[in-house]
Amino acid sequence: MNILEIIAKKRDKKILDKEEIEYFIKEYTNGNVTDYQAAALVMAIYINGMNDEEITNLTIAMAHSGEMLDLSVFGRNVVDKHSTGGVGDKVTLILAPIIASFGIPVAKMSGRGLGFTGGTIDKLESIPGYCTNISIEEFVENVKNIGISLIGQTLNLAPADKKIYALRDTISCTDSIPLIASSIMSKKIAAGANKIVLDVTCGSGAFMQTYEEAKMLSETMNRIGKLATKETVCVITNMEEPLGYAIGNNLEVIEAVKFLKQDMPEDVKEVVLELGAYMIKLAGLGENIEENKQRILEKVRSGEAYQKLIELVKNQGGDTTYLDDTNQFAKAKYILEVKAKQGGYIASIAARQVGELSGYLGAGRVRKEDPIDETVGIILKKKTGDFVQLGEVLAYIHANDEEKGKKAVEELQNIYQIQVEKTQKLKTIIDVR
Ligand code: URA
C-alpha cells in the first residue's frame, strides 16, 4: 500500500477501505506521509466526501492514533459534551459543575480557542491559580474525590486529529461534514466517553451556516456514534448572534459564575437546560427531559451547582475569592461605549464578526502559540429583537489598546444591524436529533 494510490483513489471518487484509512492516519501521525500529501487527500475528501463506513473508520483510526483514556472505573455511563464551536460559548463552565452536582462524574478535557471561536481552557485560566495542566493520575483522582475535573488537552489524545485539524485550517477545509464529524467523535472516544451530547451550532458564527448542514452533521455524528457503540444526542443551537452577553475570557467566566448565582441570560439558560437534560438522561438518571430541566434549575437555585464550581476551582489550585466577588477580576484599561447610530429594532449581530473583533482586541489567537489577553472583549447590552433609541448604548468594548478599542467601537456599530420594523428574538434551540 502507498499514499499515492490512496490519494488517487479518493481523487477518483472511490471508497477507501479500513486498511487504507488506517495506513494514512498511522503514517501521517508518524511523519512518513508529508503535509502536502495529507493536504491532497484531505482536499479530495472535502470535495468527494466519504460514506458512513469510511467516516467511522477514519474516526476510530484517529481516536487510536495516541493514548486512549480509560474511565471505566466510573462505570458505563461516562457522559461527555462537546460543542462544534461558537462565540460567547461559556456553556461548559456552567454545565460541568451542574452535572457534577447530580453525582454524575465529569472528567472533561477542553480545548483552547482558535480563530474566531473561544476555548474553555483559556477562559478557565483567567481564574488566578487554576491549573489546567495536570497528570492523568491526578485528573482521575480528582474525579474520584470530588466528582469533577476540567483540564486542557495536555495528553497525547488523538494526535492525528490535532495534525489534520491544523492542516485543514491552512487549506480551506474546515467546513466539511466527514472531517468535522471524525474530528469531534475521535476526541470524545479517545477521552473515554461512552455517552456523548453534542452542541451542534448553526449560523453565522458556526462552521455549519444553515440548518440543513447542521442536521446533516448531526445525523452523521449520530451514525458514527451508533457504529462505535457510543450513544449520541445532537442538540442544534443557534449561533447567528453570540451566546449570552459576554465575549472574551474573564468576561465570560464572570457571566458563567453569575449564571450559577441565578443571573441567567435566557439563551444561555436554554442551551444549558437542553444539553444538561440530555446528559442526565444518558447518565441513566431521568428519562423525562422537562423534569430534568427543572431539576437543573433547582441545583442552581439551591446553590449546589455553584458550590461544585467552588470545589472544582479550589481543587485545581484556583483562587475562589474571585468567584465570590467577581469584581476582583482584572479589568481592561479602556471600557468604551458603543452607541446606536439609529433608533429601531436589532435585526442581527453577526456572531462570527463579533468573535473576530474580540480576537482583534486580543482575546483570541491566530497561531496556537500566540498569548491571549484575558481581560479584553465585548459586553453586549442589546440583542436581536431588542429596541434601541438613537444614541443608546448597544455594547461596551473592553480594550487595553486605546486605538484598537476605538476602531472596535466603530466596527461593532456597523456589525449591529438595526431596522425600523419590529424584529423577533432568535430561537435558541433549533432541533434535537
Ligand atoms: N470542533 C472540532 O473539534 N473539530 C472540528 O473539526 C470542528 C469543531
Coordinates of C-alpha atoms and ligand atoms in Angstrom, one line a residue:
M1 CA 0.0 0.0 0.0
N2 CA 1.2 3.5 -0.6
I3 CA -0.1 7.0 -0.1
L4 CA -0.1 7.9 -3.8
E5 CA -2.6 5.1 -4.5
I6 CA -4.8 6.2 -1.6
I7 CA -4.8 9.9 -2.8
A8 CA -5.6 8.8 -6.3
K9 CA -8.5 6.6 -5.2
K10 CA -10.2 9.4 -3.3
R11 CA -9.5 11.8 -6.1
D12 CA -11.3 9.4 -8.4
K13 CA -14.3 9.3 -6.1
K14 CA -13.7 5.7 -4.9
I15 CA -14.3 4.3 -1.5
L16 CA -11.3 3.9 0.8
D17 CA -11.2 0.7 2.8
K18 CA -10.3 0.4 6.5
E19 CA -6.7 -0.6 5.9
E20 CA -6.1 2.4 3.6
I21 CA -7.6 4.8 6.1
E22 CA -5.6 3.2 9.0
Y23 CA -2.4 3.4 6.9
F24 CA -2.9 7.1 6.2
I25 CA -3.6 8.0 9.8
K26 CA -0.7 6.0 11.2
E27 CA 1.9 7.2 8.6
Y28 CA 0.7 10.8 8.8
T29 CA 1.0 10.8 12.6
N30 CA 4.5 9.2 12.4
G31 CA 5.5 11.9 9.8
N32 CA 6.1 9.4 7.0
V33 CA 3.3 10.9 5.0
T34 CA 4.1 14.6 4.3
D35 CA 1.8 17.6 4.9
Y36 CA 1.4 18.1 1.2
Q37 CA 0.3 14.5 0.6
A38 CA -2.1 14.7 3.5
A39 CA -3.4 18.1 2.2
A40 CA -4.1 16.4 -1.2
L41 CA -6.1 13.6 0.5
V42 CA -7.9 15.9 2.8
M43 CA -8.9 18.1 -0.1
A44 CA -10.1 15.0 -2.1
I45 CA -12.2 14.0 1.0
Y46 CA -13.6 17.6 1.2
I47 CA -14.6 17.5 -2.5
N48 CA -15.7 13.9 -2.9
G49 CA -17.0 13.1 0.6
M50 CA -17.0 9.8 2.5
N51 CA -19.7 7.3 3.2
D52 CA -20.6 6.3 6.8
E53 CA -18.3 3.4 6.9
E54 CA -15.3 5.5 5.8
I55 CA -16.1 8.2 8.3
T56 CA -16.4 5.7 11.1
N57 CA -13.1 4.0 10.1
L58 CA -11.4 7.4 10.0
T59 CA -12.9 8.3 13.4
I60 CA -11.7 5.1 15.0
A61 CA -8.2 5.3 13.4
M62 CA -7.8 8.9 14.6
A63 CA -9.0 8.0 18.1
H64 CA -6.4 5.2 18.3
S65 CA -3.6 7.4 17.0
G66 CA -2.5 8.3 20.5
E67 CA -3.4 7.4 24.1
M68 CA -6.9 6.2 24.9
L69 CA -8.2 7.3 28.3
D70 CA -9.8 4.5 30.3
L71 CA -12.6 5.9 32.5
S72 CA -14.3 2.6 33.1
V73 CA -13.7 3.0 36.9
F74 CA -16.6 5.5 36.7
G75 CA -19.0 2.9 35.3
R76 CA -20.7 2.6 31.9
N77 CA -22.4 5.9 31.9
V78 CA -19.5 8.3 31.4
V79 CA -21.2 11.3 29.7
D80 CA -19.3 14.0 27.8
K81 CA -20.3 17.1 25.9
H82 CA -18.7 18.9 23.1
S83 CA -19.7 22.0 21.1
T84 CA -18.8 22.4 17.4
G85 CA -17.6 25.9 18.3
G86 CA -19.1 29.3 18.7
V87 CA -18.8 32.8 20.0
G88 CA -19.6 33.6 23.7
D89 CA -20.0 29.9 24.4
K90 CA -19.4 29.5 28.2
V91 CA -21.7 26.5 28.5
T92 CA -19.1 24.0 29.7
L93 CA -18.1 26.3 32.6
I94 CA -21.7 26.3 33.7
L95 CA -22.9 22.8 32.8
A96 CA -19.9 20.9 34.1
P97 CA -20.5 21.8 37.8
I98 CA -24.3 21.4 37.4
I99 CA -23.8 17.9 36.1
A100 CA -21.3 17.0 38.8
S101 CA -23.8 18.2 41.4
F102 CA -26.0 15.3 40.3
G103 CA -23.3 12.9 41.2
I104 CA -22.5 12.3 37.5
P105 CA -18.7 12.1 37.0
V106 CA -17.4 14.9 34.9
A107 CA -13.9 14.1 33.5
K108 CA -13.7 16.7 30.8
M109 CA -10.9 17.9 28.6
S110 CA -11.5 21.1 26.8
G111 CA -9.7 23.0 24.0
R112 CA -8.2 26.4 23.6
G113 CA -9.7 29.0 21.3
L114 CA -8.5 29.2 17.7
G115 CA -9.6 31.7 15.1
F116 CA -12.8 33.5 15.9
T117 CA -14.0 30.8 18.4
G118 CA -13.2 30.9 22.1
G119 CA -11.9 27.9 24.2
T120 CA -12.9 26.8 27.7
I121 CA -9.3 26.3 28.8
D122 CA -8.3 29.9 28.0
K123 CA -11.3 31.0 30.0
L124 CA -10.6 28.8 33.0
E125 CA -7.0 30.0 33.1
S126 CA -8.2 33.6 33.7
I127 CA -9.1 32.4 37.3
P128 CA -5.8 33.1 39.1
G129 CA -4.0 29.9 40.1
Y130 CA -6.3 27.5 38.2
C131 CA -4.2 24.7 36.8
T132 CA -5.4 23.1 33.6
N133 CA -2.2 21.1 33.1
I134 CA -2.3 18.1 35.5
S135 CA -1.3 14.5 35.2
I136 CA -3.7 11.8 34.1
E137 CA -3.5 10.2 37.5
E138 CA -4.3 13.5 39.3
F139 CA -7.2 14.1 36.8
V140 CA -8.8 10.7 37.5
E141 CA -8.1 11.1 41.3
N142 CA -9.9 14.5 41.3
V143 CA -12.9 13.0 39.6
K144 CA -12.9 10.2 42.2
N145 CA -12.6 12.6 45.1
I146 CA -14.9 15.5 44.2
G147 CA -16.7 14.2 41.0
I148 CA -15.3 16.7 38.6
S149 CA -12.1 17.8 36.8
L150 CA -11.7 20.2 33.9
I151 CA -8.3 20.2 32.1
G152 CA -6.7 21.0 28.8
Q153 CA -5.7 18.6 26.1
T154 CA -2.3 18.0 27.6
L155 CA -2.3 14.3 26.9
N156 CA -1.4 12.7 23.7
L157 CA -5.0 12.2 22.8
A158 CA -6.0 11.8 19.1
P159 CA -2.7 13.4 17.8
A160 CA -3.8 12.6 14.2
D161 CA -6.8 14.9 14.7
K162 CA -4.5 17.7 16.0
K163 CA -2.4 17.5 12.8
I164 CA -5.3 17.2 10.4
Y165 CA -7.2 19.9 12.1
A166 CA -4.3 22.3 11.9
L167 CA -3.8 21.3 8.2
R168 CA -7.5 21.9 7.4
D169 CA -7.2 25.4 8.8
T170 CA -4.5 26.2 6.3
I171 CA -6.1 24.7 3.2
S172 CA -9.7 26.0 3.5
C173 CA -11.1 22.6 4.5
T174 CA -12.7 23.3 7.9
D175 CA -16.3 23.2 7.0
S176 CA -16.6 19.6 5.8
I177 CA -19.0 17.2 7.4
P178 CA -16.9 14.0 7.3
L179 CA -13.9 15.9 8.6
I180 CA -15.7 17.7 11.4
A181 CA -17.6 14.6 12.5
S182 CA -14.5 12.4 12.6
S183 CA -12.5 15.2 14.4
I184 CA -15.0 15.6 17.2
M185 CA -16.0 11.9 17.6
S186 CA -12.4 10.7 17.6
K187 CA -11.5 13.1 20.5
K188 CA -14.6 12.1 22.5
I189 CA -13.8 8.4 22.0
A190 CA -10.2 8.8 22.9
A191 CA -11.2 10.8 26.0
G192 CA -13.1 7.8 27.4
A193 CA -16.7 8.8 26.9
N194 CA -19.3 6.2 26.2
K195 CA -22.3 8.7 26.0
I196 CA -22.0 11.9 24.1
V197 CA -24.1 15.0 24.0
L198 CA -23.1 17.4 21.1
D199 CA -24.0 21.0 20.8
V200 CA -24.1 21.5 17.0
T201 CA -24.0 25.2 16.5
C202 CA -25.7 26.6 13.4
G203 CA -25.5 30.1 11.9
S204 CA -23.0 32.9 11.0
G205 CA -20.7 32.1 14.0
A206 CA -20.6 28.4 13.4
F207 CA -19.0 26.0 10.9
M208 CA -22.4 24.9 9.8
Q209 CA -24.1 28.0 8.5
T210 CA -27.5 26.5 7.7
Y211 CA -30.0 24.2 9.4
E212 CA -29.7 21.7 6.6
E213 CA -25.9 21.4 7.1
A214 CA -26.2 21.2 10.9
K215 CA -28.8 18.5 10.5
M216 CA -26.6 16.5 8.2
L217 CA -23.6 16.9 10.5
S218 CA -25.8 15.7 13.5
E219 CA -27.1 12.7 11.6
T220 CA -23.5 11.8 10.6
M221 CA -22.2 12.0 14.2
N222 CA -25.2 10.0 15.4
R223 CA -24.5 7.3 12.9
I224 CA -20.8 7.2 13.8
G225 CA -21.9 7.0 17.5
K226 CA -24.1 4.1 16.7
L227 CA -21.4 2.2 14.8
A228 CA -18.9 2.9 17.5
T229 CA -21.4 1.9 20.2
K230 CA -21.4 5.4 21.8
E231 CA -24.9 6.7 22.5
T232 CA -25.0 10.2 21.0
V233 CA -27.5 13.1 21.1
C234 CA -27.1 16.2 19.0
V235 CA -28.7 19.5 20.0
I236 CA -28.7 22.0 17.2
T237 CA -28.4 25.5 18.7
N238 CA -28.5 29.0 17.2
M239 CA -25.2 30.7 16.6
E240 CA -26.4 33.7 14.5
E241 CA -25.6 36.0 17.3
P242 CA -23.1 35.4 20.2
L243 CA -24.4 33.3 23.1
G244 CA -25.2 35.4 26.2
Y245 CA -23.9 38.9 26.6
A246 CA -20.1 38.4 27.3
I247 CA -17.4 37.6 24.7
G248 CA -13.8 37.4 26.0
N249 CA -12.1 35.2 28.5
N250 CA -12.5 36.6 32.0
L251 CA -15.7 38.4 30.9
E252 CA -17.2 35.0 30.1
V253 CA -16.0 33.4 33.3
I254 CA -17.8 36.3 35.2
E255 CA -21.0 35.6 33.2
A256 CA -20.7 31.9 33.9
V257 CA -20.2 32.5 37.7
K258 CA -23.2 34.9 37.8
F259 CA -25.3 32.3 36.0
L260 CA -24.6 29.8 38.8
K261 CA -25.7 32.6 41.2
Q262 CA -29.0 32.7 39.4
D263 CA -28.3 35.6 37.0
M264 CA -29.2 33.6 33.9
P265 CA -29.3 35.1 30.4
E266 CA -32.2 33.5 28.6
D267 CA -30.4 32.0 25.6
V268 CA -27.5 30.6 27.8
K269 CA -30.1 29.1 30.1
E270 CA -32.0 27.4 27.2
V271 CA -28.7 25.8 25.9
V272 CA -27.6 24.7 29.4
L273 CA -31.0 23.2 30.2
E274 CA -31.4 21.4 26.9
L275 CA -27.8 19.9 26.9
G276 CA -27.9 19.2 30.6
A277 CA -31.3 17.4 30.5
Y278 CA -30.0 15.0 27.8
M279 CA -26.7 14.4 29.8
I280 CA -28.8 13.4 32.8
K281 CA -30.9 11.2 30.6
L282 CA -27.9 9.5 29.0
A283 CA -26.4 9.0 32.5
G284 CA -29.5 7.0 33.4
L285 CA -30.7 9.4 36.0
G286 CA -34.0 10.6 34.4
E287 CA -35.9 9.9 31.3
N288 CA -38.1 13.0 31.3
I289 CA -36.4 15.9 29.7
E290 CA -38.7 18.6 31.0
E291 CA -38.4 17.2 34.6
N292 CA -34.6 17.1 34.2
K293 CA -34.6 20.8 33.2
Q294 CA -36.5 21.6 36.4
R295 CA -34.0 19.6 38.4
I296 CA -31.1 21.5 36.9
L297 CA -32.8 24.8 37.8
E298 CA -33.2 23.5 41.4
K299 CA -29.4 22.8 41.5
V300 CA -28.8 26.4 40.5
R301 CA -31.4 27.8 42.9
S302 CA -30.1 25.7 45.9
G303 CA -26.5 26.9 45.3
E304 CA -25.3 23.3 44.9
A305 CA -24.1 23.9 41.4
Y306 CA -22.2 27.0 42.5
Q307 CA -20.6 25.1 45.4
K308 CA -19.4 22.4 42.9
L309 CA -17.7 25.1 40.9
I310 CA -16.0 26.4 44.1
E311 CA -14.9 22.8 44.9
L312 CA -13.5 22.4 41.3
V313 CA -11.6 25.6 41.3
K314 CA -10.2 25.1 44.8
N315 CA -9.2 21.5 44.0
Q316 CA -7.2 22.7 40.9
G317 CA -5.4 25.5 42.8
G318 CA -7.6 28.4 41.8
D319 CA -8.4 31.4 44.0
T320 CA -12.1 31.0 44.8
T321 CA -12.4 34.6 46.3
Y322 CA -12.6 35.7 42.6
L323 CA -15.8 33.7 42.2
D324 CA -17.3 35.0 45.4
D325 CA -16.5 38.6 44.4
T326 CA -16.2 38.8 40.6
N327 CA -15.2 42.5 40.9
Q328 CA -11.7 41.2 41.8
F329 CA -11.1 40.0 38.2
A330 CA -8.6 42.2 36.4
K331 CA -10.3 44.8 34.1
A332 CA -9.2 46.2 30.7
K333 CA -7.8 49.7 30.8
Y334 CA -10.4 51.2 28.4
I335 CA -14.1 50.4 28.6
L336 CA -15.7 52.2 25.7
E337 CA -19.4 52.7 24.9
V338 CA -20.8 51.6 21.6
K339 CA -23.8 53.8 20.8
A340 CA -26.7 53.1 18.3
K341 CA -26.3 55.2 15.1
Q342 CA -30.1 54.9 14.6
G343 CA -33.2 54.0 16.6
G344 CA -35.1 50.8 15.9
Y345 CA -35.1 47.1 16.5
I346 CA -31.9 45.0 16.4
A347 CA -32.1 42.7 13.3
S348 CA -28.8 40.9 13.6
I349 CA -25.4 40.9 15.4
A350 CA -23.3 38.6 13.2
A351 CA -21.6 36.2 15.7
R352 CA -18.5 35.5 13.5
Q353 CA -17.7 39.2 13.1
V354 CA -18.1 39.7 16.9
G355 CA -15.8 36.8 17.5
E356 CA -13.2 38.2 15.1
L357 CA -13.5 41.6 16.7
S358 CA -12.9 40.1 20.2
G359 CA -9.9 38.3 18.7
Y360 CA -8.6 41.6 17.3
L361 CA -8.8 43.1 20.7
G362 CA -6.5 40.3 21.9
A363 CA -9.0 37.7 23.4
G364 CA -8.1 35.1 20.8
R365 CA -5.1 33.9 18.9
V366 CA -4.2 33.5 15.2
R367 CA -1.4 30.9 15.8
K368 CA -1.5 28.3 18.6
E369 CA 1.5 29.8 20.4
D370 CA 0.1 33.4 20.5
P371 CA -0.5 34.8 24.0
I372 CA -4.0 35.9 24.8
D373 CA -5.3 38.9 26.8
E374 CA -7.8 37.6 29.4
T375 CA -9.3 41.0 30.2
V376 CA -10.4 42.2 26.8
G377 CA -13.6 41.5 24.9
I378 CA -17.1 42.8 24.4
I379 CA -20.2 43.1 26.6
L380 CA -23.4 43.3 24.7
K381 CA -26.2 45.3 26.2
K382 CA -28.8 44.7 23.4
K383 CA -29.5 41.5 21.4
T384 CA -31.6 40.6 18.4
G385 CA -35.2 41.6 18.9
D386 CA -34.5 44.4 21.4
F387 CA -35.5 48.0 20.8
V388 CA -32.9 50.9 21.0
Q389 CA -33.1 54.6 20.9
L390 CA -30.7 56.6 18.8
G391 CA -27.5 57.1 20.9
E392 CA -28.4 54.4 23.4
V393 CA -25.6 52.1 24.5
L394 CA -25.6 48.8 22.4
A395 CA -22.4 47.3 24.0
Y396 CA -19.1 48.0 25.7
I397 CA -15.7 47.3 24.2
H398 CA -13.1 46.3 26.8
A399 CA -9.6 47.1 25.4
N400 CA -6.1 47.5 26.6
D401 CA -5.0 49.4 23.4
E402 CA -6.9 52.7 23.0
E403 CA -6.6 52.8 19.2
K404 CA -7.8 49.2 18.8
G405 CA -10.6 50.0 21.2
K406 CA -11.8 53.0 19.2
K407 CA -11.6 51.0 16.0
A408 CA -13.6 48.2 17.6
V409 CA -16.3 50.6 18.7
E410 CA -16.8 51.7 15.0
E411 CA -16.8 48.1 13.8
L412 CA -19.3 46.9 16.3
Q413 CA -21.6 49.8 15.5
N414 CA -21.6 48.5 11.9
I415 CA -22.0 44.9 12.9
Y416 CA -25.2 45.7 14.7
Q417 CA -28.0 45.8 12.1
I418 CA -30.9 48.0 13.2
Q419 CA -34.2 48.4 11.4
V420 CA -37.4 50.3 11.9
E421 CA -39.7 47.3 11.5
K422 CA -40.1 45.1 14.6
T423 CA -37.8 42.0 14.8
Q424 CA -38.0 38.8 16.8
K425 CA -35.7 37.3 19.4
L426 CA -33.9 34.3 17.9
K427 CA -35.0 30.8 18.6
T428 CA -32.1 29.3 20.7
I429 CA -32.8 25.5 20.4
I430 CA -33.4 24.7 16.8
D431 CA -33.7 20.9 17.0
V432 CA -32.6 17.8 18.8
R433 CA -31.5 14.7 16.9
Ligands
URA1 N1 -14.5 21.1 16.6 C1 -13.6 20.1 16.5 O1 -13.1 19.6 17.5 N2 -13.3 19.7 15.2 C2 -13.8 20.3 14.1 O2 -13.4 19.9 13.1 C3 -14.7 21.3 14.3 C4 -15.1 21.7 15.6

